[in-house]
């Protein structure tokens, strides 16, 4: 590196590329002119060394286990803030005043109802459909129901679409659940908090009053905060890439939901709990640890490892504490929690996991809490999507507002056949 330039010698010629610095974190080499100057691309499948955009939302230091939203640590936010406040912070850049928070919460609350026709849309799904499949469909369909907020060139429409998405996601998620268990859909109740309302729409029935348990409401709100945003992960990058073509926000968030569903991403919480249940008792842990280490066995410890964190995921620390609180509040003694604690301890003392810097991630403990609250495993990723909608929407807005924004269009290293002549069927 020379000053704030990086020198590249290609085909016997020297080229200088500027080095850009953010407010914190690694510098980046600006290679935007690389292809024009050298005729070469960079090759980085999985984007392990590529910064795809400039962002002021979330910062992660994977080596130190640090996660900041707009500069505030996840530990402080999950301890002192609320999901509504974090949503405001993500969208607006600063913590709200009392009046701003009350105004924002009021606005979100007034957007929680769904177009009545959407109830008919739900009825088109099979009863046993996975709620993530329903979620992808319904969120995509929002663009057919809310045309008046799909003009992405209009900042007011972008704002309304953002509020609608954050507000309607709990209603959509709860209805997906209700549909799967054959119970009537519950309308939102504006007297309740964002999270309390979601709990009532999920577990309440029209035949009787639903009482929100404060400890559960608080724990779930904290889980939402922990999942609100996470920098340029796969689903967020999907939302940005979809949005880069000018697609409407409902379509972009539906794309993000589809990506999140995968077991290597948001689906890991469901997979982690299923794995812990399969292990069942502490005596079986060594067998599963051996399987995870075996190169010839595709089994991985779900809820372990992370592309960015090469240290304890700070969200997992908060989550572990929250498990204890929820189990105590609900007076649940879950033997699976003991399996999880012992599995973590054994893995963290095993040379394989130490050497590869594999630590529990946010998904390792979340399933135990969600299951104690009463959510079936199929709903876990839905809850992740509900919370991550805030991050997706904030990232999408940031991208659209960027004057330098371009359509995302990666290139490739082509390894297929070179040009050849078509052979008619009769001659093959
Ligand atoms: N169990 C056993 N070995 C593992 C695991 C694991 N959970 N995770 C990574 N490894 C090994 C992997 O086999 C590889 O070994 P080697 O270098 O010998 O080939 C090495 O560690 C590096 O793994 P990688 O797959 O190249 O790393 P990555 O950064 O591409 O993958 C990951 C990150 C999260 C996909 C991966 O750790 C994983 O599959 N974990 C389990 C699924 C999971 O818990 N996902 C939730 C992520 S956090 C929530 C979210 O962001 O959505």
Coordinates of C-alpha atoms and ligand atoms in Angstrom, one line a residue, residues 46 48 227 230 233-235 260 262-269 271-272 289 291-295 298-310 313 315 352-353 356-359 361-364 384 388, ligand 1:
X46 CA -19.5 -15.8 -1.1
X48 CA -15.7 -13.1 1.9
X227 CA -32.5 -9.9 15.3
X230 CA -27.0 -7.6 11.0
X233 CA -25.8 -10.7 5.6
X234 CA -27.3 -13.0 2.8
X235 CA -31.0 -11.9 3.2
X260 CA -33.7 -16.0 5.2
X262 CA -32.4 -21.3 4.3
X263 CA -30.9 -23.5 7.2
X264 CA -27.5 -21.8 6.9
X265 CA -29.2 -18.4 7.7
X266 CA -32.5 -17.8 9.5
X267 CA -33.6 -21.4 9.3
X268 CA -30.8 -22.3 11.7
X269 CA -32.8 -21.6 14.9
X271 CA -32.5 -26.6 12.9
X272 CA -30.7 -25.9 16.2
X289 CA -19.5 -33.5 18.4
X291 CA -20.0 -36.2 13.8
X292 CA -19.7 -32.4 13.4
X293 CA -15.9 -32.8 13.2
X294 CA -16.0 -35.7 10.6
X295 CA -15.2 -34.3 7.2
X298 CA -22.4 -33.5 6.3
X299 CA -23.7 -32.9 9.9
X300 CA -22.8 -29.5 11.5
X301 CA -23.6 -28.2 14.9
X302 CA -26.5 -25.9 14.1
X303 CA -26.4 -22.6 16.0
X304 CA -22.6 -22.8 15.9
X305 CA -20.2 -20.8 13.7
X306 CA -20.6 -17.6 11.8
X307 CA -19.2 -16.0 8.7
X308 CA -18.2 -12.8 10.6
X309 CA -18.0 -13.7 14.3
X310 CA -14.8 -15.5 15.1
X313 CA -21.7 -13.8 19.1
X315 CA -26.4 -11.8 20.7
X352 CA -11.6 -28.5 16.4
X353 CA -14.0 -25.7 17.5
X356 CA -11.8 -23.0 13.7
X357 CA -13.1 -20.3 16.0
X358 CA -16.6 -21.7 16.1
X359 CA -18.8 -20.3 18.9
X361 CA -24.4 -17.9 17.4
X362 CA -27.8 -16.1 18.0
X363 CA -29.7 -19.2 17.0
X364 CA -28.2 -21.6 19.4
X384 CA -36.6 -13.8 12.7
X388 CA -35.3 -8.5 10.5
Ligands
LIG1 N1 -20.2 -27.4 12.8 C1 -19.1 -28.0 12.4 N2 -18.2 -27.4 11.6 C2 -18.4 -26.2 11.2 C3 -19.6 -25.5 11.5 C4 -20.5 -26.1 12.4 N3 -21.6 -25.5 12.8 N4 -19.5 -24.2 11.0 C5 -18.4 -24.2 10.3 N5 -17.7 -25.4 10.4 C6 -16.4 -25.7 9.8 C7 -16.5 -26.0 8.3 O1 -16.7 -27.4 8.1 C8 -15.2 -25.5 7.8 O2 -14.2 -26.4 8.1 P1 -13.0 -26.6 7.0 O3 -12.2 -25.3 7.0 O4 -12.2 -27.8 7.6 O5 -13.6 -27.0 5.7 C9 -14.9 -24.3 8.7 O6 -15.6 -24.5 9.9 C10 -15.4 -23.0 8.1 O7 -16.7 -23.1 7.7 P2 -17.4 -22.4 6.4 O8 -18.7 -23.1 6.1 O9 -16.4 -22.2 5.4 O10 -17.7 -21.0 7.1 P3 -18.8 -19.9 6.5 O11 -18.3 -18.6 7.0 O12 -18.9 -20.1 5.0 O13 -20.1 -20.4 7.2 C11 -22.0 -20.7 8.6 C12 -20.8 -19.8 8.3 C13 -22.8 -19.9 9.6 C14 -22.9 -20.9 7.4 C15 -21.5 -22.0 9.2 O14 -20.8 -21.8 10.4 C16 -22.7 -22.9 9.5 O15 -23.2 -23.7 8.6 N6 -23.2 -23.0 10.8 C17 -24.4 -23.7 11.1 C18 -25.6 -23.0 10.7 C19 -25.9 -21.8 11.6 O16 -25.9 -21.9 12.8 N7 -26.3 -20.7 10.9 C20 -26.7 -19.5 11.7 C21 -25.8 -18.3 11.4 S1 -26.2 -17.0 12.5 C22 -27.7 -16.4 12.1 C23 -27.8 -15.8 10.7 O17 -26.9 -14.9 10.4 O18 -28.7 -16.1 10.0

